[in-house]
CSV table of C-alpha atoms in Angstrom, one decimal:
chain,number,residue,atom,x,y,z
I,1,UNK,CA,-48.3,36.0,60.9
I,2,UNK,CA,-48.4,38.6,63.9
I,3,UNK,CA,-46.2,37.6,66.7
I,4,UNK,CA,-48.1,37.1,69.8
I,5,UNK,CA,-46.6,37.3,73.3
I,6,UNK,CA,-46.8,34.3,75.3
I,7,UNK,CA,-48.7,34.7,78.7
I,8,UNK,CA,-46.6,33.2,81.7
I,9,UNK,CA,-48.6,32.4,84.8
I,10,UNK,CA,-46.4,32.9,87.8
I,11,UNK,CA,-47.3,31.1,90.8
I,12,UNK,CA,-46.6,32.0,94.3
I,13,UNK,CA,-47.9,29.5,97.4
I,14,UNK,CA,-47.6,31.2,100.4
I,15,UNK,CA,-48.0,30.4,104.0
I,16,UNK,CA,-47.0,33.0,106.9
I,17,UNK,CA,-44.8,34.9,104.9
I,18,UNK,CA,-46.0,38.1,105.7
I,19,UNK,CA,-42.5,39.7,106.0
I,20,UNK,CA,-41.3,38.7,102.2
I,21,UNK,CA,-44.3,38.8,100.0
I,22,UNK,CA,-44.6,42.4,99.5
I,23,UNK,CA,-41.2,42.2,97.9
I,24,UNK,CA,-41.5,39.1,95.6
I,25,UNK,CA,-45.2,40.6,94.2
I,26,UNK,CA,-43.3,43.7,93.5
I,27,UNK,CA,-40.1,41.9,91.9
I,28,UNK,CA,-42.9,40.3,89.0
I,29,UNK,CA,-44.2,43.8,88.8
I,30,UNK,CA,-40.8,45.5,88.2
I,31,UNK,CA,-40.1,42.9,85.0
I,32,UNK,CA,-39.1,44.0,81.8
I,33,UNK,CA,-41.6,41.3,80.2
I,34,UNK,CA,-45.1,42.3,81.4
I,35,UNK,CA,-47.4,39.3,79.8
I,36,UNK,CA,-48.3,37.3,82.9
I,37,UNK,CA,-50.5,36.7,85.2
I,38,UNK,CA,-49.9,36.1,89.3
I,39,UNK,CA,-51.9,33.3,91.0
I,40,UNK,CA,-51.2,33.5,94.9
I,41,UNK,CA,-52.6,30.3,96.6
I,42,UNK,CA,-52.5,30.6,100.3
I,43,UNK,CA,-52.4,27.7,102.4
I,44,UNK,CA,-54.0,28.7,106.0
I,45,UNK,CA,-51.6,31.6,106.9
I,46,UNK,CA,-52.0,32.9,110.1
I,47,UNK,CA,-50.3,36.2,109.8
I,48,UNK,CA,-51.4,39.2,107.1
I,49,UNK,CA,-49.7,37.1,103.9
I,50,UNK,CA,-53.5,37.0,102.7
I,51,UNK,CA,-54.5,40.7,103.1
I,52,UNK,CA,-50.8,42.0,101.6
I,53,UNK,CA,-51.4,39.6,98.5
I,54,UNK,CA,-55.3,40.9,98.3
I,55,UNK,CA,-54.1,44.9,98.5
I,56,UNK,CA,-51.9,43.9,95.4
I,57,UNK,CA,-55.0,41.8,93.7
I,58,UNK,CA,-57.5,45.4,94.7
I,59,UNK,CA,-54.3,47.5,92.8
I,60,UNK,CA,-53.1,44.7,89.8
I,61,UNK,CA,-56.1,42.9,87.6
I,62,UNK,CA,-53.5,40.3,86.7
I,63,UNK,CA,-53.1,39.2,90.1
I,64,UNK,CA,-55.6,36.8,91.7
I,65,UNK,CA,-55.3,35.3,95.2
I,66,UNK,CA,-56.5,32.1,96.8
I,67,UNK,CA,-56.7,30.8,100.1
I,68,UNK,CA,-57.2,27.0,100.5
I,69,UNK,CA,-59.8,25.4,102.7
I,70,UNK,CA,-57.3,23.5,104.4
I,71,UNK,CA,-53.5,23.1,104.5
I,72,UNK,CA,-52.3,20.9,101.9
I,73,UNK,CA,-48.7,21.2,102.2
I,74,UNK,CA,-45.8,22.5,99.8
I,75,UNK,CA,-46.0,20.4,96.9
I,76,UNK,CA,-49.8,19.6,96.4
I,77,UNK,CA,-50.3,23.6,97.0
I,78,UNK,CA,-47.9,24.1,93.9
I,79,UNK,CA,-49.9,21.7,92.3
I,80,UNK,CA,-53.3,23.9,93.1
I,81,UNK,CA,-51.2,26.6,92.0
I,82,UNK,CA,-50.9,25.6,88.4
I,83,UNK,CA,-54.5,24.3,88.5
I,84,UNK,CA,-55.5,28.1,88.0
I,85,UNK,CA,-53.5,28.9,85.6
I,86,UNK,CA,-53.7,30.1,81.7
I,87,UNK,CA,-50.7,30.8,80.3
I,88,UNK,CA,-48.4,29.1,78.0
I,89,UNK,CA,-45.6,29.0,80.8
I,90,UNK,CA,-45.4,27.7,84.4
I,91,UNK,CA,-43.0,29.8,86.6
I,92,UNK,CA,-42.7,29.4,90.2
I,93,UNK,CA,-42.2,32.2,92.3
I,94,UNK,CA,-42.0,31.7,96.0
I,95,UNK,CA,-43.6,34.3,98.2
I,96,UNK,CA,-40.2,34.7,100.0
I,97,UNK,CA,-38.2,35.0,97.4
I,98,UNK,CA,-37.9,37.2,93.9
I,99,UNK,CA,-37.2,37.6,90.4
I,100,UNK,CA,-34.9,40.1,89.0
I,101,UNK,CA,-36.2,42.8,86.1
I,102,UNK,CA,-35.0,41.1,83.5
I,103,UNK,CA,-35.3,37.1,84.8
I,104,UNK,CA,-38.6,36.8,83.2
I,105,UNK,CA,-37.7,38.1,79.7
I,106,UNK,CA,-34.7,36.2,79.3
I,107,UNK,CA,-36.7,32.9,80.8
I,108,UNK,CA,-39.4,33.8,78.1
I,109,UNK,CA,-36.9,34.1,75.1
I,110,UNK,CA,-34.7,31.6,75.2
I,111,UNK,CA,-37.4,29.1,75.9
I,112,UNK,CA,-39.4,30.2,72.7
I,113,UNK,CA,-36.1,29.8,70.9
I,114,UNK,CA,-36.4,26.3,72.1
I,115,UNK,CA,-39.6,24.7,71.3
I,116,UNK,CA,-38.4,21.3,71.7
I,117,UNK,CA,-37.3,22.3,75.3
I,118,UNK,CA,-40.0,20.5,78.1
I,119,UNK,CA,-39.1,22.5,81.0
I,120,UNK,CA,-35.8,24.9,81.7
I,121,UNK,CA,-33.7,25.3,84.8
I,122,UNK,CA,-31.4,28.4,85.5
I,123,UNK,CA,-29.1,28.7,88.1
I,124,UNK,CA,-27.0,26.4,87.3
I,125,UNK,CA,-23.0,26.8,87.6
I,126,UNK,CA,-20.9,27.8,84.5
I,127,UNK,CA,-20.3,24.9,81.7
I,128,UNK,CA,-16.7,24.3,81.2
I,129,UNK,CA,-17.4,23.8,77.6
I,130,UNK,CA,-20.7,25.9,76.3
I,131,UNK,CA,-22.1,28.9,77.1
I,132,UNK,CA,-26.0,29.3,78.0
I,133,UNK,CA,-28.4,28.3,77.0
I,134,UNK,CA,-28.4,24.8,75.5
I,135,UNK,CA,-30.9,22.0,75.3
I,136,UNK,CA,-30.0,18.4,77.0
I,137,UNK,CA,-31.8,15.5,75.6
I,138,UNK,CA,-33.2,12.9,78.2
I,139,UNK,CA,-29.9,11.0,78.0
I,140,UNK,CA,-27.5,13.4,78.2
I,141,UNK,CA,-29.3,14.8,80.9
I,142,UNK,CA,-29.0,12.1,83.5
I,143,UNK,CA,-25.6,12.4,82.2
I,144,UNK,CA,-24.5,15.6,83.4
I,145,UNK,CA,-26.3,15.5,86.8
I,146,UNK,CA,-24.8,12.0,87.5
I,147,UNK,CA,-21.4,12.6,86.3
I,148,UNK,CA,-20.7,16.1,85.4
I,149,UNK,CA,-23.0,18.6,88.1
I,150,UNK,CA,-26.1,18.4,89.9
I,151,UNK,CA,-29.2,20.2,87.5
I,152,UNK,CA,-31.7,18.1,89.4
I,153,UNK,CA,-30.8,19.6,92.7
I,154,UNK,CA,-32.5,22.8,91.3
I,155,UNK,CA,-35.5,24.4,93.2
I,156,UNK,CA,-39.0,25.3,91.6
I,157,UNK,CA,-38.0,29.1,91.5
I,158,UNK,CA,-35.2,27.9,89.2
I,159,UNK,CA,-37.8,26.7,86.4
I,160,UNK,CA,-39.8,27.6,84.1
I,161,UNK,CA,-42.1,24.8,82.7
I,162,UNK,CA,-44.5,24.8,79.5
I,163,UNK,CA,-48.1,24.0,80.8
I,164,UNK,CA,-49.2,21.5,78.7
I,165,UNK,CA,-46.1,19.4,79.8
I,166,UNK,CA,-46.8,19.9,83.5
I,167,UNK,CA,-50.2,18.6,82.7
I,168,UNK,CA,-49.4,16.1,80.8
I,169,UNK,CA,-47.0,14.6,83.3
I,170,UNK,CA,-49.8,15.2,86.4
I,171,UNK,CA,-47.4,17.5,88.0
I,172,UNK,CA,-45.5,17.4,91.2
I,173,UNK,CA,-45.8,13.9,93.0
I,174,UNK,CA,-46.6,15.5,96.4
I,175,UNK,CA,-43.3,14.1,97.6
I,176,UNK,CA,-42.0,16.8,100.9
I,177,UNK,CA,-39.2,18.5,100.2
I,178,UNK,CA,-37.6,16.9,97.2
I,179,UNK,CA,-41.1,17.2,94.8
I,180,UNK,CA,-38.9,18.7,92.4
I,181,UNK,CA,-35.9,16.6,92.2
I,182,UNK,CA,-38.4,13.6,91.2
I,183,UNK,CA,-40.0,16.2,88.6
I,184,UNK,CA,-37.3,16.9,87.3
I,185,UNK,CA,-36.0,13.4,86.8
I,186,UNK,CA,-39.0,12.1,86.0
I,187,UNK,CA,-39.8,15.0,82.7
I,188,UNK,CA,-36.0,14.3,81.8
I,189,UNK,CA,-37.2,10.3,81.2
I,190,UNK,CA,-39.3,11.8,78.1
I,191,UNK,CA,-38.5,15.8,77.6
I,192,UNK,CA,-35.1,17.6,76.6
I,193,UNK,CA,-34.3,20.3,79.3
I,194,UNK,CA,-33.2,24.0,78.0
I,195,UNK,CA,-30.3,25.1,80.6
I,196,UNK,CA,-30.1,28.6,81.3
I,197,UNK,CA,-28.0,31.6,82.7
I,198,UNK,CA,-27.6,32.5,86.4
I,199,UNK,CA,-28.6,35.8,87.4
I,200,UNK,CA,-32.5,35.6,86.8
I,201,UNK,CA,-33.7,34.4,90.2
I,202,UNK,CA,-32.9,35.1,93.9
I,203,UNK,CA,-33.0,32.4,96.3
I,204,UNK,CA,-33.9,33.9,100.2
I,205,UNK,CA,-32.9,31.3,102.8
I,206,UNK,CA,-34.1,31.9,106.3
I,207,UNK,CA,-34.7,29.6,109.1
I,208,UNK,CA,-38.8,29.6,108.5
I,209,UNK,CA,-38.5,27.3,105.1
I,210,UNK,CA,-39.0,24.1,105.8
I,211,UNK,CA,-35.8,22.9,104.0
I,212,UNK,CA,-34.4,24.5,107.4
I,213,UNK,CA,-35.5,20.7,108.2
I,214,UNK,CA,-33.0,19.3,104.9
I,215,UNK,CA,-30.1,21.2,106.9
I,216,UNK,CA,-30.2,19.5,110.5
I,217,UNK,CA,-32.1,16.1,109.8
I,218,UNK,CA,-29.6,14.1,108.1
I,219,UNK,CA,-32.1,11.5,106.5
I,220,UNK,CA,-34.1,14.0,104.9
I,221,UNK,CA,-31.1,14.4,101.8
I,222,UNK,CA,-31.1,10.7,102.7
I,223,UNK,CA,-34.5,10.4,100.4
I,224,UNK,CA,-32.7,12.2,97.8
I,225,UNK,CA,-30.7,8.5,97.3
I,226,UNK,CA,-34.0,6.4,97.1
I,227,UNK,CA,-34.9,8.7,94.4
I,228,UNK,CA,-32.1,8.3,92.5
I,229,UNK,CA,-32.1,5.1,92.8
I,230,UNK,CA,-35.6,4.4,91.7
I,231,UNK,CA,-34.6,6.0,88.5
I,232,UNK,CA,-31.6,4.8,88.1
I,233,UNK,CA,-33.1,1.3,88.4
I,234,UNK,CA,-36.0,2.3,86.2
I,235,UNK,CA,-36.4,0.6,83.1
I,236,UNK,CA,-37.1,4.1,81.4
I,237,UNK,CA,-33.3,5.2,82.9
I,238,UNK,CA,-32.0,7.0,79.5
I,239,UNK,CA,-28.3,5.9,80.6
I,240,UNK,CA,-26.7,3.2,78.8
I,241,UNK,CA,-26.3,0.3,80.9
I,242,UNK,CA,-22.3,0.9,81.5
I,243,UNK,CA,-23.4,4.5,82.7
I,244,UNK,CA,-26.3,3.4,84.7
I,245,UNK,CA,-24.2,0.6,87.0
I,246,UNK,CA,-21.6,3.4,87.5
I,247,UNK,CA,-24.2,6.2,88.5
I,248,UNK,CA,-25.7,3.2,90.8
I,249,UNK,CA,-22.0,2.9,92.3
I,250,UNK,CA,-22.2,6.2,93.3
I,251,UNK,CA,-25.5,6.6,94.8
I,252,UNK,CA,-24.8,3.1,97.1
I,253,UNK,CA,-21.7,5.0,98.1
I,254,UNK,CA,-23.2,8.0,99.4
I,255,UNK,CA,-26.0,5.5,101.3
I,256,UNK,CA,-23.1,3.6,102.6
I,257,UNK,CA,-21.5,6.7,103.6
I,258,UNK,CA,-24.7,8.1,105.4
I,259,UNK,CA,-25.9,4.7,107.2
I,260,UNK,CA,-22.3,4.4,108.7
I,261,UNK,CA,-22.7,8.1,109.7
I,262,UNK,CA,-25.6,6.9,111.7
I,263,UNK,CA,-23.7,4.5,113.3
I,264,UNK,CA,-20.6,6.7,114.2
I,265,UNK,CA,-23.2,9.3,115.4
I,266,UNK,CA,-24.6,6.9,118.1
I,267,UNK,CA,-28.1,7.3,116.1
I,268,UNK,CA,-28.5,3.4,115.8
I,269,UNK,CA,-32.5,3.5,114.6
I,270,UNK,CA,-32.1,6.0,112.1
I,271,UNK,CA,-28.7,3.8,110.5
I,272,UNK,CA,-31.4,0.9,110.5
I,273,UNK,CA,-34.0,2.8,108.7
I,274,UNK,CA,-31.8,3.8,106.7
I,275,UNK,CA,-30.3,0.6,106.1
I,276,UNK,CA,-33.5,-1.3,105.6
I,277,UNK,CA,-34.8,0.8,102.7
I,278,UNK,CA,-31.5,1.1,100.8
I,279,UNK,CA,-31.2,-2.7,101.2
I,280,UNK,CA,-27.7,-1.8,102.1
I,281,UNK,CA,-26.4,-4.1,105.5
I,282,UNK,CA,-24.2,-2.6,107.6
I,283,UNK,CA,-21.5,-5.3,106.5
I,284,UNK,CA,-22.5,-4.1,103.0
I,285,UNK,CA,-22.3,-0.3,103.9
I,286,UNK,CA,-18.4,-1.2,105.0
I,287,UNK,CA,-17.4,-2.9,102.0
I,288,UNK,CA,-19.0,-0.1,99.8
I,289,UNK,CA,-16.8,3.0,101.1
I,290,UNK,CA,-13.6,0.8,101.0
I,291,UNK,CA,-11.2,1.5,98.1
I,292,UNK,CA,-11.7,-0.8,95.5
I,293,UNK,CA,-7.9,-1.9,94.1
């Protein structure tokens, strides 16, 4: 049977990032693995982001370009994103960021070596124990972000995702800001997850992302908690039941820990918010961060 090369569509929203997209389209173009397309989906720049990505699109037959009617946002644009897309893979690319030469082919490989694999995620710190790759089953999944290190916390730039899976699962929930922390729990409920290398990807921060807003607003990783717990308290949580309660332990914890924060920070309606929809009391929030003899 002759081997065919899988196409990869790369996707790349955009949205006044003039200064950075120049370099990511020409990080895709400098890969060692060539069979993909680029879809760039605008959403209502206001600088040149849209004529940069269209001199590339006049130069490149693989790369098309969109620009939305309206802005939709960062999730539901990743989401339009994948809507145009043909290939066999799904790999986020953000126009600010980039790919190194070889990112895409080792991506690629190891995920055809893994067929059973729903989705991968690279960047991940070195395993104590195994060397990269290696597949996590649903359960032991939740496992190791919960109790060993954090593979949910990964970005979009640090997956690659097979397209029928993506579909099949309706894609990203819209959810600002942590879209893909809830992906990623949510495909680990019914999909093993391939881990992968670091060394493939590189992540630009700058203070125009709007996780700028993750760094200085302290209930936005506040959500992060009321996702985990949702799962956690999901009757699809792959944990046994002695693992769940203790992963549940944590995440009350870390609420506790942030609606007292509130309080010691003088900012009284955001400890109440916060408060209310943990279902934590303050009283509760005191008794949760004491040591337990």
């Amino acid at each position: 049977m002759k081997n065919i090369t899988p196409l990869v569509s790369v996707l790349m929203t955009s949205y006044n990032r003039e200064k950075y997209i120049a370099a990511a389209i020409e990080s895709l173009q400098a890969s060692t693995y060539q069979q993909w397309e680029l879809i760039i989906v605008d959403d209502q720049s206001k600088d040149s982001t849209v004529a940069i990505a269209q001199a590339f699109a006049a130069q490149d037959a693989r790369i098309r370009v969109y620009v939305n009617e309206k802005n939709l946002g960062d999730y539901p644009n990743r989401n339009r994103a994948a809507s145009y897309a043909k290939g066999n893979y799904l790999k986020y690319l953000d126009a600010d960021d980039l790919i190194y030469p070889h990112g895409l082919e080792v991506l690629v490989r190891m995920m055809e070596a893994n067929p059973e694999a729903g989705y991968g995620l690279c960047t991940i710190s070195p395993d104590k124990q195994r060397i990269y790759p290696f597949l996590l089953k649903p359960q032991e999944a939740y496992y190791t972000h919960y109790f060993q290190y954090g593979i949910f916390t990964r970005a979009p730039l640090s997956s690659i995702l097979r397209r029928e899976v993506f579909e099949a699962e309706g894609g990203f929930s819209g959810e600002r800001l942590l879209g893909d922390f809830e992906m990623w729990h949510r495909l680990s409920l019914k999909y093993s997850v391939l881990l992968m290398p670091q060394g493939l990807i590189w992540y630009r921060e700058h203070d125009e992302q709007e996780s700028f807003l993750y760094r200085h607003n302290p209930y936005e990783p506040f959500k992060y908690t009321l996702t985990s717990m949702k799962y956690l308290t999901s009757g699809a949580c792959p944990l046994t039941d002695e693992h769940k309660q203790q992963a549940i332990s944590k995440i009350k914890y870390w609420q506790s820990r942030a609606i007292l924060g509130g309080i010691k920070n003088k900012q009284f309606s955001m400890a109440k918010k916060m408060s209310k929809e943990a279902g934590i009391t303050f009283l509760q929030a005191i008794k949760n961060i004491l040591p337990r003899s």
